[in-house]
Structures are given as C-alpha cells and as structure tokens.
mmCIF file of C-alpha atoms in Angstrom:
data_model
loop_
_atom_site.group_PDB
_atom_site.id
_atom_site.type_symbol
_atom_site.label_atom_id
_atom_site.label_comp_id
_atom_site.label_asym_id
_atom_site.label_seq_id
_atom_site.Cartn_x
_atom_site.Cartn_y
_atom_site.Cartn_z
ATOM 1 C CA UNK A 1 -2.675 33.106 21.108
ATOM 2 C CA UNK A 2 -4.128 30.320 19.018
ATOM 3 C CA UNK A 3 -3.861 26.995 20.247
ATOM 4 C CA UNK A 4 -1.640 24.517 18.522
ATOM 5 C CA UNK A 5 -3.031 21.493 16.416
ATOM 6 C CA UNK A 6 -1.685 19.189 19.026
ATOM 7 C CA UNK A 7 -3.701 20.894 21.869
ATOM 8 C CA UNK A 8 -6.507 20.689 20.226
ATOM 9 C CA UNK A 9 -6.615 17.473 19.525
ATOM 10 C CA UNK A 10 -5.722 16.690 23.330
ATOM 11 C CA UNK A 11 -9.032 18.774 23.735
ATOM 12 C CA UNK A 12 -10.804 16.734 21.395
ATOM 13 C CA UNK A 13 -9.578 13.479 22.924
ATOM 14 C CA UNK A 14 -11.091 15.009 26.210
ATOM 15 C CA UNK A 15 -13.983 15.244 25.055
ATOM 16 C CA UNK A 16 -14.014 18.857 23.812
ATOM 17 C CA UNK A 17 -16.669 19.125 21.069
ATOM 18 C CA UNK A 18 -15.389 22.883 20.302
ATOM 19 C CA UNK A 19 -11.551 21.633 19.670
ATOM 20 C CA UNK A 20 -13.213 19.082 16.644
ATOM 21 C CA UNK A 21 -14.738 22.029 14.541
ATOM 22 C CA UNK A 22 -11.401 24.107 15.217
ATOM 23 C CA UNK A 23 -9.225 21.678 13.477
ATOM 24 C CA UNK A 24 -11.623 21.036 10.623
ATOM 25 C CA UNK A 25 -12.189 24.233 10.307
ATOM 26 C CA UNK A 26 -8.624 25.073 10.393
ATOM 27 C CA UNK A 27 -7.329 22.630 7.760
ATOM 28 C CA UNK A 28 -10.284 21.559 5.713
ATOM 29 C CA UNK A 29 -9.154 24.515 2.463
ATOM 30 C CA UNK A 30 -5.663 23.039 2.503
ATOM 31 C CA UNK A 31 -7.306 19.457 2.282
ATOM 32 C CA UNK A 32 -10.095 20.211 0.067
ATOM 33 C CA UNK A 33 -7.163 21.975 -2.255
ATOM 34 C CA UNK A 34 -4.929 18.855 -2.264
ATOM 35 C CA UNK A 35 -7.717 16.757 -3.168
ATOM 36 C CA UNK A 36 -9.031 18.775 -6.051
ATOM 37 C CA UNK A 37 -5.507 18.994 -7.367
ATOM 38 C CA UNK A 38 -5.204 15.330 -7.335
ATOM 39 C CA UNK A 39 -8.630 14.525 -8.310
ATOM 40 C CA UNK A 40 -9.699 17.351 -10.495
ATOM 41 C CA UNK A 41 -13.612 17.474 -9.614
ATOM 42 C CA UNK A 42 -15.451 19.552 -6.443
ATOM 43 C CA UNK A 43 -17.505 16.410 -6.241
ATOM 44 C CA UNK A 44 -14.987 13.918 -5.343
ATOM 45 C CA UNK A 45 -12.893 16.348 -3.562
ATOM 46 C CA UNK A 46 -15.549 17.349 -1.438
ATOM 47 C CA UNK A 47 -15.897 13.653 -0.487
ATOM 48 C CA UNK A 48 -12.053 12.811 0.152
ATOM 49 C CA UNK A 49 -11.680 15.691 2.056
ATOM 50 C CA UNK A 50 -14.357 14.542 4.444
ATOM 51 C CA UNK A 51 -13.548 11.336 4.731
ATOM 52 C CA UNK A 52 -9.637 12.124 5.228
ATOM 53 C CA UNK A 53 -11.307 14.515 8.172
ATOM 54 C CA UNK A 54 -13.272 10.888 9.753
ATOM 55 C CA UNK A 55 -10.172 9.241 9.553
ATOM 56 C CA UNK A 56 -8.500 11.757 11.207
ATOM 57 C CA UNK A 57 -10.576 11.678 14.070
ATOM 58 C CA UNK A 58 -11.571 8.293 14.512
ATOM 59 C CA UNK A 59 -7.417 7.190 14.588
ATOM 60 C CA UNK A 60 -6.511 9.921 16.303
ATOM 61 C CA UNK A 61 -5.122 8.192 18.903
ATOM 62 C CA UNK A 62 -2.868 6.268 17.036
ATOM 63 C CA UNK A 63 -0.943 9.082 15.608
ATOM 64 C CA UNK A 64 2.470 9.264 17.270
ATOM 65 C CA UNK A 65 3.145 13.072 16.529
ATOM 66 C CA UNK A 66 6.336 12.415 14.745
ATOM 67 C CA UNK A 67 5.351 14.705 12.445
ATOM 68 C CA UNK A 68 2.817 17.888 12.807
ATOM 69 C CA UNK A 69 -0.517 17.195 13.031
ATOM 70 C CA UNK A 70 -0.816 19.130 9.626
ATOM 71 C CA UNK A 71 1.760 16.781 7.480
ATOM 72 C CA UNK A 72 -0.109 13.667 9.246
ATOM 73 C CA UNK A 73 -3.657 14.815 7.445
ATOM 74 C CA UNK A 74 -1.772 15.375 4.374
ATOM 75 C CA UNK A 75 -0.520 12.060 4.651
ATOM 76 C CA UNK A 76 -3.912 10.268 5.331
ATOM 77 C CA UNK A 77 -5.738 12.301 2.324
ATOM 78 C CA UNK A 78 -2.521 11.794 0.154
ATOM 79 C CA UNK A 79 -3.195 8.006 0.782
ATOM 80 C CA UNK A 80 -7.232 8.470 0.014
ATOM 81 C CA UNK A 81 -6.269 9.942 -2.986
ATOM 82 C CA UNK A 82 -4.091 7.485 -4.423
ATOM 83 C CA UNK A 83 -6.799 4.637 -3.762
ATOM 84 C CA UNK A 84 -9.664 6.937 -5.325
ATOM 85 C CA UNK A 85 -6.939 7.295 -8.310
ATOM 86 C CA UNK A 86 -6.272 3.608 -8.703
ATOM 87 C CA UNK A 87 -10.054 2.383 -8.586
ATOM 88 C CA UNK A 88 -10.851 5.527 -10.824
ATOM 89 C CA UNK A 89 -7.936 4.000 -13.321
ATOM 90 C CA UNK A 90 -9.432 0.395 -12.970
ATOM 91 C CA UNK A 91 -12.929 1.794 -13.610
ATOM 92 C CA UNK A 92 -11.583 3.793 -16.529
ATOM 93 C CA UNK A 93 -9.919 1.070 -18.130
ATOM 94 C CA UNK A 94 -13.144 -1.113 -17.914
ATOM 95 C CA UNK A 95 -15.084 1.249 -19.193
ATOM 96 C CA UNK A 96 -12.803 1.257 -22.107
ATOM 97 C CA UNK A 97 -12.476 -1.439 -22.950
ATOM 98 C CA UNK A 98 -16.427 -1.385 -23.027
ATOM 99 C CA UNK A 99 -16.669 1.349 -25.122
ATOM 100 C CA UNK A 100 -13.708 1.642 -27.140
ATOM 101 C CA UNK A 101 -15.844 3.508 -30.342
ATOM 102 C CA UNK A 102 -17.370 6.112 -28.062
ATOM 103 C CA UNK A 103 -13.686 6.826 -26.808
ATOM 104 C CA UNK A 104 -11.950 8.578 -29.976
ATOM 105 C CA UNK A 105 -14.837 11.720 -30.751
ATOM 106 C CA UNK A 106 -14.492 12.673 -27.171
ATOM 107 C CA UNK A 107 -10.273 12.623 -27.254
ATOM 108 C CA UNK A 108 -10.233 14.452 -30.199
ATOM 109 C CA UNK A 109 -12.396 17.202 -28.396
ATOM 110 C CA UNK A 110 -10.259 17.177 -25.765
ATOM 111 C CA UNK A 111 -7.000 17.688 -28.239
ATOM 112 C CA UNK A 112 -8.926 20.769 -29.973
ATOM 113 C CA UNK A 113 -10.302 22.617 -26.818
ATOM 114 C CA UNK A 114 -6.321 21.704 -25.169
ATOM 115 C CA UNK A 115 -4.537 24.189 -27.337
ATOM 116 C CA UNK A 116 -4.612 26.783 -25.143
ATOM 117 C CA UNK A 117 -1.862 27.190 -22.828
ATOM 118 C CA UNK A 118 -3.525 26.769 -19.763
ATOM 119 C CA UNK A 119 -5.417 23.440 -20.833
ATOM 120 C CA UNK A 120 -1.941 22.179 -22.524
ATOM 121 C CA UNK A 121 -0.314 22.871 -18.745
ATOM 122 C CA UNK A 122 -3.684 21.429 -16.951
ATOM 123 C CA UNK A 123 -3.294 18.261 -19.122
ATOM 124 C CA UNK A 124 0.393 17.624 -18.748
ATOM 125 C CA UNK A 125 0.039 18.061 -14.655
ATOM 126 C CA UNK A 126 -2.625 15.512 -15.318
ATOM 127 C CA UNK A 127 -0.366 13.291 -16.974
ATOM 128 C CA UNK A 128 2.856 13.234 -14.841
ATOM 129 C CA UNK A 129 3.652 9.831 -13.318
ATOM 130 C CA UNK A 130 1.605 9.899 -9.426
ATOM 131 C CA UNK A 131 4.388 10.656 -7.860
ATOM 132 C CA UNK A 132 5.702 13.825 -9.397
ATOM 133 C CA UNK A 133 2.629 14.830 -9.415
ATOM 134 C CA UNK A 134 2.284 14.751 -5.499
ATOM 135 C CA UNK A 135 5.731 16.365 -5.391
ATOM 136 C CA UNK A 136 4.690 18.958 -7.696
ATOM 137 C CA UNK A 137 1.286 20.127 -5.753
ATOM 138 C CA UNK A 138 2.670 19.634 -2.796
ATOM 139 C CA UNK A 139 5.930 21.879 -3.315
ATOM 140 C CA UNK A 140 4.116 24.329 -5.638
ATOM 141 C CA UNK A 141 0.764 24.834 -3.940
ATOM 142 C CA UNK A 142 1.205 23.622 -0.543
ATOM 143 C CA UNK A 143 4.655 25.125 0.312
ATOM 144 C CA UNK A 144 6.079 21.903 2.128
ATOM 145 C CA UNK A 145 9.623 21.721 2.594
ATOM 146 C CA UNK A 146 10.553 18.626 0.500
ATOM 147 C CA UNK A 147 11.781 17.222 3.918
ATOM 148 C CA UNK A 148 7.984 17.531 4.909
ATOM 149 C CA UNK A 149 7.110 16.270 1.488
ATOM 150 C CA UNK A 150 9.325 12.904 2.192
ATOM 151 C CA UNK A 151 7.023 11.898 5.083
ATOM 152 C CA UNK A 152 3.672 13.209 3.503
ATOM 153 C CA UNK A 153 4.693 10.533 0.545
ATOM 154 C CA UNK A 154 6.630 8.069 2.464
ATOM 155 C CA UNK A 155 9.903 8.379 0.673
ATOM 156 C CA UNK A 156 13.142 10.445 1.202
ATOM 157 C CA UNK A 157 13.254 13.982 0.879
ATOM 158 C CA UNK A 158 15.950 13.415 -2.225
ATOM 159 C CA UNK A 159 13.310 11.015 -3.685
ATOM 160 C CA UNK A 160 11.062 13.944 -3.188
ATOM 161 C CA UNK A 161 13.139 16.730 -4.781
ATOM 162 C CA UNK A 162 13.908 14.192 -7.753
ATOM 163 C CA UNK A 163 10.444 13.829 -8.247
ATOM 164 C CA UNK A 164 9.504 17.500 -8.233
ATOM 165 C CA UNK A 165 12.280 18.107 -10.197
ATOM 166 C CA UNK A 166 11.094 15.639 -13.093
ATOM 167 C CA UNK A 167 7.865 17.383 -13.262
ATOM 168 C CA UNK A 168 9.085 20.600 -13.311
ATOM 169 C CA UNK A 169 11.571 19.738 -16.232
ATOM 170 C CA UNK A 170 8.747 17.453 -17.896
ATOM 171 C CA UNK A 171 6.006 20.587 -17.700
ATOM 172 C CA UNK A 172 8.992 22.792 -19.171
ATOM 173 C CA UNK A 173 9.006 20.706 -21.956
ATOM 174 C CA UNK A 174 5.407 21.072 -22.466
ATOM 175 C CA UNK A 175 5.372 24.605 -22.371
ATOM 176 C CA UNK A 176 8.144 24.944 -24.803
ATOM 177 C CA UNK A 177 7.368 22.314 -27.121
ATOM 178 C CA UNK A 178 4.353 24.560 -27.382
ATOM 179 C CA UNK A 179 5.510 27.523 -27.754
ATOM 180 C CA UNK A 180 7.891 26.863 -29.961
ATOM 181 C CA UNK B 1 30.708 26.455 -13.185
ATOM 182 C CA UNK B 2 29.743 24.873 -16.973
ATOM 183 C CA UNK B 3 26.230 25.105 -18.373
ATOM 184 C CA UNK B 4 24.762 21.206 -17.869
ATOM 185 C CA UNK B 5 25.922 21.433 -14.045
ATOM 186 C CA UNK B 6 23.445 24.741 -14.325
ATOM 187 C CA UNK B 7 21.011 22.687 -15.976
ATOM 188 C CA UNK B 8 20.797 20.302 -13.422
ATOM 189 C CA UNK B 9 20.843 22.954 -10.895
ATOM 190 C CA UNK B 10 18.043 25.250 -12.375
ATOM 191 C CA UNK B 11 14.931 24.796 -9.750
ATOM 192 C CA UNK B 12 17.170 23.828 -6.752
ATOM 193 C CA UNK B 13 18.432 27.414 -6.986
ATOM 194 C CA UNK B 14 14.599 28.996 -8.143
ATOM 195 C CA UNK B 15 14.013 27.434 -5.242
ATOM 196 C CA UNK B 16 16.786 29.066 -3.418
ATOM 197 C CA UNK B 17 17.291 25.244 -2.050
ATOM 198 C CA UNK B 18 21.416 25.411 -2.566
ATOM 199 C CA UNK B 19 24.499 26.022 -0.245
ATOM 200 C CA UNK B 20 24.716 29.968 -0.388
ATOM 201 C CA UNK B 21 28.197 29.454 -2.455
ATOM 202 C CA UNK B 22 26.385 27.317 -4.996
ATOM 203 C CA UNK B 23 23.755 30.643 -5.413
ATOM 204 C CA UNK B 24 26.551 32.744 -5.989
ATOM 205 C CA UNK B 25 28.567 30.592 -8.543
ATOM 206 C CA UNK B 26 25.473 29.956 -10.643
ATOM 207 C CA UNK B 27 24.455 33.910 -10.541
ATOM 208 C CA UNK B 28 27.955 34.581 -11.800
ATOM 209 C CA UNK B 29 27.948 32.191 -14.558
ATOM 210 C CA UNK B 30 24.356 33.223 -15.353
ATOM 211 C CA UNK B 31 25.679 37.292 -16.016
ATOM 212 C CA UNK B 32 27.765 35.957 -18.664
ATOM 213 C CA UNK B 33 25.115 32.842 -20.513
ATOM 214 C CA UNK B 34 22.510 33.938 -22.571
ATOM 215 C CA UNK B 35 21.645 30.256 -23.304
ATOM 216 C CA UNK B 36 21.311 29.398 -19.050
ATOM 217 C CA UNK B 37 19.669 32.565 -18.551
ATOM 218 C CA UNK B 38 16.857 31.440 -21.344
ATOM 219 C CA UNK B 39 16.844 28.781 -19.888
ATOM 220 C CA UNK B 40 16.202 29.560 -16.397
ATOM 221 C CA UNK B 41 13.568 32.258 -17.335
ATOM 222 C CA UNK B 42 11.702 29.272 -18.978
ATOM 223 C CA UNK B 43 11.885 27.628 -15.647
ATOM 224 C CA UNK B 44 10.649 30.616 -13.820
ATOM 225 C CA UNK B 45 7.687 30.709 -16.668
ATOM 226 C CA UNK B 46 6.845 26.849 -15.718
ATOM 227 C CA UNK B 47 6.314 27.445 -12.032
ATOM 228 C CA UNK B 48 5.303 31.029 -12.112
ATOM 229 C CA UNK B 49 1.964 29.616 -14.458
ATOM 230 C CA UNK B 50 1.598 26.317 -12.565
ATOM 231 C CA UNK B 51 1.174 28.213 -9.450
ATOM 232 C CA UNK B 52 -1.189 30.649 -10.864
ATOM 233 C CA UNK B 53 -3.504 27.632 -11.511
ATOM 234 C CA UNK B 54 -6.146 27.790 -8.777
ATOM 235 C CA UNK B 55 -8.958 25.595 -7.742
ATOM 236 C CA UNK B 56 -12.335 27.232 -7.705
ATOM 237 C CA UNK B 57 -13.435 28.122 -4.846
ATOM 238 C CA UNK B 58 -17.084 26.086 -3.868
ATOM 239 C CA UNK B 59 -18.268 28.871 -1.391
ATOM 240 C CA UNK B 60 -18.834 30.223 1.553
ATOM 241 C CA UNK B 61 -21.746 27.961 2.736
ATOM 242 C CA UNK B 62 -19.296 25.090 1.649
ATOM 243 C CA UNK B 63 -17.016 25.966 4.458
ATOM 244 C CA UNK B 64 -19.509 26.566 6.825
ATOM 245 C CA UNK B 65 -21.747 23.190 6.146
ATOM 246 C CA UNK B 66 -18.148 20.992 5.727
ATOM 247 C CA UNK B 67 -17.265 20.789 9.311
ATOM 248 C CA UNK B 68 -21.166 19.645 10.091
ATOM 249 C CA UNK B 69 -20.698 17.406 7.251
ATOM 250 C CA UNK B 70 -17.796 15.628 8.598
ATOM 251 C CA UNK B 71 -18.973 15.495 12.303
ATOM 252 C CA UNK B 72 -22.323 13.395 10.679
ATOM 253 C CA UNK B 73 -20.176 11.012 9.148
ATOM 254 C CA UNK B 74 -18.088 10.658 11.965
ATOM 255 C CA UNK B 75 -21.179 9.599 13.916
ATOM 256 C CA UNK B 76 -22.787 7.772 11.684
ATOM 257 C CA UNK B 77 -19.518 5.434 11.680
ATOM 258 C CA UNK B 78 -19.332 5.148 15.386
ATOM 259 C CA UNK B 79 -22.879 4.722 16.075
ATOM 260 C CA UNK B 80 -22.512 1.514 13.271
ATOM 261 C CA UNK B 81 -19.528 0.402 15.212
ATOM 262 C CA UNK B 82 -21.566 0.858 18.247
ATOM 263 C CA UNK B 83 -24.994 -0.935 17.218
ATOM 264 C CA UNK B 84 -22.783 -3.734 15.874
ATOM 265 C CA UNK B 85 -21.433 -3.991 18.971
ATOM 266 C CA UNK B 86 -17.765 -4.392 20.168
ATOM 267 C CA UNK B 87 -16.048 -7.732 19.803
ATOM 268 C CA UNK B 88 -16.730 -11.009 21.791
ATOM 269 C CA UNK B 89 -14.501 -12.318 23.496
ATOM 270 C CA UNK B 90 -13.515 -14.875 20.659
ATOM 271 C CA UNK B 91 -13.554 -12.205 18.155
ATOM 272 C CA UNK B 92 -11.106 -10.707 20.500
ATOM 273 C CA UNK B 93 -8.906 -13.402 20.635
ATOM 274 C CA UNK B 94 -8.982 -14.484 17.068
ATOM 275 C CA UNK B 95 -8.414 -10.509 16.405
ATOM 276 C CA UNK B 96 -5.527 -9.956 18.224
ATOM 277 C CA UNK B 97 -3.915 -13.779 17.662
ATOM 278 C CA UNK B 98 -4.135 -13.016 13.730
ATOM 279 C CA UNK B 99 -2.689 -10.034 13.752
ATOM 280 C CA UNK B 100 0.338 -10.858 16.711
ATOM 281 C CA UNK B 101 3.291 -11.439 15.424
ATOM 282 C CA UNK B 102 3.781 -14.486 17.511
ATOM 283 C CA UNK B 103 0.841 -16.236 14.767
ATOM 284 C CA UNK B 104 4.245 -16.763 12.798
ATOM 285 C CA UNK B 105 6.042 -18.577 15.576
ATOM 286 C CA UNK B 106 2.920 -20.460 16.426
ATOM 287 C CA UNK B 107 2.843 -21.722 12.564
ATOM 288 C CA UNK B 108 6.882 -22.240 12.878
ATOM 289 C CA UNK B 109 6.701 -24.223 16.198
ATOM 290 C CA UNK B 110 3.767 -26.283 14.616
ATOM 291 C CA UNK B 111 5.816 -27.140 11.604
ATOM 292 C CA UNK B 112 8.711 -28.349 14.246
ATOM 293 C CA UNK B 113 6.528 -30.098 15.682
ATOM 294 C CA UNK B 114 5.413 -32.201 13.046
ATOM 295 C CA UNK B 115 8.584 -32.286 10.847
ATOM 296 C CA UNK B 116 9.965 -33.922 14.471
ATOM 297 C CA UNK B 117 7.058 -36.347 14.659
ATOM 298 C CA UNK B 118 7.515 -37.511 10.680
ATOM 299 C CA UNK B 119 11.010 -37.962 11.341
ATOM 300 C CA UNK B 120 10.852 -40.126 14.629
ATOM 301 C CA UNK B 121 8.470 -42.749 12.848
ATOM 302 C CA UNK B 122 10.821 -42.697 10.193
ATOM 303 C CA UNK B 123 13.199 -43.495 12.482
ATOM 304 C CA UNK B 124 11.644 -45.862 14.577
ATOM 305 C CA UNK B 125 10.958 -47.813 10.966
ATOM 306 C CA UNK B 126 14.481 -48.352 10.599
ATOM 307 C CA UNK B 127 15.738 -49.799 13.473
ATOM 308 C CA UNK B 128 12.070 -51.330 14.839
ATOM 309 C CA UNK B 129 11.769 -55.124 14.450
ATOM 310 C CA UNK B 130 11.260 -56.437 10.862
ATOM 311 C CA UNK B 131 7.494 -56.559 10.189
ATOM 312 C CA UNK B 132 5.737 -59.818 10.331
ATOM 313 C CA UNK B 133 4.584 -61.432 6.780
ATOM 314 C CA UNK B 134 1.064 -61.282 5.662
ATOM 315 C CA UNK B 135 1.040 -64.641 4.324
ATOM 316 C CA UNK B 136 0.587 -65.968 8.056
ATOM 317 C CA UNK B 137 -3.083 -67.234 8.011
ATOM 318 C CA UNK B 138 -4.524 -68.658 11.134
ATOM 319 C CA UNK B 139 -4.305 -72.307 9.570
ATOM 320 C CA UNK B 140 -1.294 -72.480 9.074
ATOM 321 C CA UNK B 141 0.068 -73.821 12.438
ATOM 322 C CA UNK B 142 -2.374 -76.752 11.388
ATOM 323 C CA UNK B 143 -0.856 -77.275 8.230
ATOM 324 C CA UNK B 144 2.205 -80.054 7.891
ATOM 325 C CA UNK B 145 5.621 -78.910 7.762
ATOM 326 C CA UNK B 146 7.635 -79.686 4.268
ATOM 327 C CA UNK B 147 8.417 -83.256 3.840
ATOM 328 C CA UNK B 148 5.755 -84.814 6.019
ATOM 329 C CA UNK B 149 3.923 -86.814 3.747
ATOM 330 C CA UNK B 150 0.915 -85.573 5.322
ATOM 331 C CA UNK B 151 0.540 -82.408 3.652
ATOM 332 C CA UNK B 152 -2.171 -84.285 0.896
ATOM 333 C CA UNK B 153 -5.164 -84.415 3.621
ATOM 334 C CA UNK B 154 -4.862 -80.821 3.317
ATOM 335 C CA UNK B 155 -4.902 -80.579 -0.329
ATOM 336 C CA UNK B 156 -8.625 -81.604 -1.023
ATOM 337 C CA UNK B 157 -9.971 -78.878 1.632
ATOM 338 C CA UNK B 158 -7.670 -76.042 0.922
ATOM 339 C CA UNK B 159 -5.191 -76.335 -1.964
ATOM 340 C CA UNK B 160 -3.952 -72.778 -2.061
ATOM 341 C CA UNK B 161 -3.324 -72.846 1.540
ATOM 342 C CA UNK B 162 -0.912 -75.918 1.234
ATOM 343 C CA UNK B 163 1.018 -74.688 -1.725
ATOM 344 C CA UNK B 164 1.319 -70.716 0.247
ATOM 345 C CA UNK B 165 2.381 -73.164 3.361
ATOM 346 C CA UNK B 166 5.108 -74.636 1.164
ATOM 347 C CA UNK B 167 5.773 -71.631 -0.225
ATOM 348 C CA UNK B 168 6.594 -70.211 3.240
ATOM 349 C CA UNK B 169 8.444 -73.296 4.726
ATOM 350 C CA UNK B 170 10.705 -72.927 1.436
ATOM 351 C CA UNK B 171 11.916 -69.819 2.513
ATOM 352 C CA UNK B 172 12.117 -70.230 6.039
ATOM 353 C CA UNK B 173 14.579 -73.062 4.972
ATOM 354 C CA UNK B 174 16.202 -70.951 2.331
ATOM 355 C CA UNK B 175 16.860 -68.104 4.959
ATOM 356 C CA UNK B 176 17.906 -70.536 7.577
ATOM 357 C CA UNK B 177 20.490 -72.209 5.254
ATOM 358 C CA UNK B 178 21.734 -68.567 4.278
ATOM 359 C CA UNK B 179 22.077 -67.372 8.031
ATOM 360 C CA UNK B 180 23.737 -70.614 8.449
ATOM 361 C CA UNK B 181 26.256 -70.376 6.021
ATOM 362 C CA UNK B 182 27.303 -66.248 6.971
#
C-alpha cells in the first residue's frame, strides 16, 4: 500500500531524500495543470509549479494538516498564481499604455482567429472575474468538492459554489450567444 | 416545482449536488418542460466542452527532469539562506519584537506613558506657584522705591531701568491696594 502524503512528508522531515521526489512526483501534473489553466503558457507554468513545489518544502513545517496535504499545495500555487496574475496585469497595463497603436492590429487578430468555438470558450474562461475562474478549474478539472474548493480559495464553500455557478451561467451565455 | 427555481437549480443538480428529493422534483418537472430541458442540455453542452479542454502535455522528459528541477532550487535557496548566515542575535530580537504582538502594547503603554507625563506638567502648571516676572533685573534692588526723591541719580546712568523700576513699583502698589480692598 502506498504511503499517504502525510507520511511522506514525516519522511521527508526525517531526513528521507526518497519521500521528497515521491510527493513531487506524485502531485507535480495536478500542479503543473492548475497553473497552466490559470496562466495559459508551459513557460510560466513550468515555473509556478516549481516554485509552489520550494515552498512546499521549505514551510513544510508550518503546515498544520487541517486540510490534506493535496488541498494545502493547491492552496500555495493558487496563491502564486494570483500574484503572477496581478504583476502580469500591472505589466500589461504599462505596456499599454506604452504602446497603445501597436495594441488594436493584434486585437483584431485575436477577434478573427476567436470565432471558432473552442477559441470563443478559451477566451471567455480567460475573461471570467479571478475568482470564478478558480472555482471553475478547480470544480471542472480538478474534481474538488466545493467544500475543498472553500479552503483552496479561502472563502466558504457557498461563496465557492456561487462562484462556479456564475461562470458556468456566464460561459453558457457565451456559447449560446454564439450559436445562436 | 416552476421553471426559474429550475433555473437556479440547473448545475447544482448536473452536479448531482442537491437533497435526493430536490433530484427527483426537478426530473419530474423536467419530463413535462421542453423550455428547462433546452435549457439544461445547454448546461450539459457548457461543461461537457469546458472539460474537454486539455492542457498539452510538455513530455515525458518534463516529468522526469521536474522533480530534479525543483530539488536544485530548493538548494540553491537554502544554501543562500545558509551562506548569508542565520540571524544575530539583534536581528533575532528585532525579528521576533516586530512581528510579536506585544510591539502593539509596547507602542500603547508608551503612548500612556507620555499622555500621563503631558498631563502632570499640565497639572503641576496650574496649581504650582505663579511664575516670577522677567522684568526683575539684578539692579533693581539698587534702584529707589517710588516717591523717594532719589530716583534722578539713577536717571543719567540708566534711564530705562528707572522708568521699568517705576513701572514695577506701580503695580506692586496697584495689586497691593486691590488685595487690600477684596
């Protein structure tokens, strides 16, 4: 029988080098997957899921295992992710307001390539409010139960199902508005 | 059951996340509403296609190198912490004294203490004895008192001393006459 996350990590607090490259190994697609979906690029989810891995270990002492070991990384990467997202906005928003004319040839691309239905659902995930969006990937592709997904995003788990439920109804839209 | 309660109903119960009952009366009222059941398919199309959106995968070597690739950083961060060295003894302090919570009762008791010192010299002010003039200069013990008819030897050295001198007797007498009379 496999050993749980929490015995590994008592392994890896003893000084068990083996334990380490179990629990990597054991969560680093689920993190890697989270932090694509919120970031959208190998590159930089590559990087957040390493250094939501560091973070792991080098505080793992101060995690209280109120939760499972596996909703605690999500939290820590969830976190990462919403600080790569906010200096990525601020950077964004520089940037435009540098270069506002070289801004409209490249949206209008972007409108063309979007009409098929796959781009028109990629950009309207990308342009739910955060926190829906969390709910959404973390419901959808993650399976959490939304009581899971309360902790993970440090809310309640109706604040949770609201905001799933807003993205689901706001993607709807999308879709139909599309179709139709 | 009528068809907004549905509405508001339609992924809790795609998501099977309802009271059993709840299932049940929405399945029934779905049998007999076209418009819900559109509805709800539509719902079923959202998550059904948003699921079905996968991230590539980067590869086998990927996986393999990631867990390497985490263990370097890790060590690279604790050998910096470690060639930086830990924390003096100050550093200690200062660390753990900024981040107690007792650094907000130290600032609160220091505010007491001071708001307690402003207030005591305010005090004392009030009911200290009355503060001596500054128009006492050292000659004026020397000088004649009102009336004396000697006060004009005085005038050629110093006139500005005689006529503050005068000044002062003045009121002295004025004051006296005043306590006097109460």
């Amino acid at each position: 029988m496999a050993p749980s996350d929490y015995q590994l990590l008592d392994r890896y607090a003893a000084g068990d080098d083996s334990a380490f490259e179990e629990l990597v190994t054991r969560h680093q697609k689920t993190v890697y997957d989270l932090a694509h979906r919120m970031l959208e690029n190998h590159a930089d989810a590559a990087d957040m899921a390493q250094k939501t891995f560091v973070q792991v270990f080098l505080h793992h002492r101060s995690f209280k295992r109120e939760s499972s070991f596996r909703t605690w990384v999500y939290q820590i990467c969830l976190n990462q992710c919403r600080n790569a997202l906010r200096d990525r906005a601020r950077l964004a928003h520089h940037e435009d307001v540098e270069g506002l004319a070289l801004a409209a040839p490249h949206d209008t691309f972007t409108q063309v390539a979007g009409s098929e239905l796959k781009d028109r659902l990629g950009q309207a995930i990308r342009t739910l409010p955060a926190r829906q969006r969390e709910a959404l990937v973390l419901r959808v592709y993650h399976d959490h139960a939304f009581a899971d997904i309360g902790v993970i995003m440090s809310c309640s788990e109706g604040t949770a199902k609201a905001n799933y439920h807003h993205a689901v109804d706001k993607l709807r839209r999308v879709l139909m508005a599309g179709e139709g | 059951m009528t068809c907004n309660e549905i509405k508001e109903l339609t992924v809790p119960y795609l998501e099977l996340d309802l009271e059993p009952s709840r299932i049940r009366d929405i399945t029934t009222h779905l049998e007999g509403c076209a418009g819900c059941r559109a509805e709800m398919e539509a719902v079923r199309q959202v998550l059904v296609r948003v699921r079905g959106m996968a991230v590539p995968d980067p590869g086998d070597q990927f996986w393999r190198e990631f867990p390497h690739r985490v263990r370097r950083e890790l060590e690279r961060l604790q050998s910096t912490a470690t060639t930086l060295g830990g924390p003096s003894r100050y550093q200690w302090f200062w660390g753990r004294a900024v981040t107690a919570k007792w650094t907000l009762s130290l600032a609160a008791s220091l505010l007491l203490v001071v708001g307690a010192w402003s207030l005591k010299g305010l005090l004392d002010r009030g009911t200290g004895p009355p503060e001596q003039s500054v128009v006492q200069g050292p000659n004026a013990a020397d000088l004649p008192s009102l009336g004396d008819g000697v006060w004009e030897a005085f005038w050629e050295d110093d006139p500005d001393m005689v006529l503050v001198e005068m000044a002062t007797q003045l009121d002295r007498q004025t004051m006296d006459r005043l306590f006097a009379d109460i």
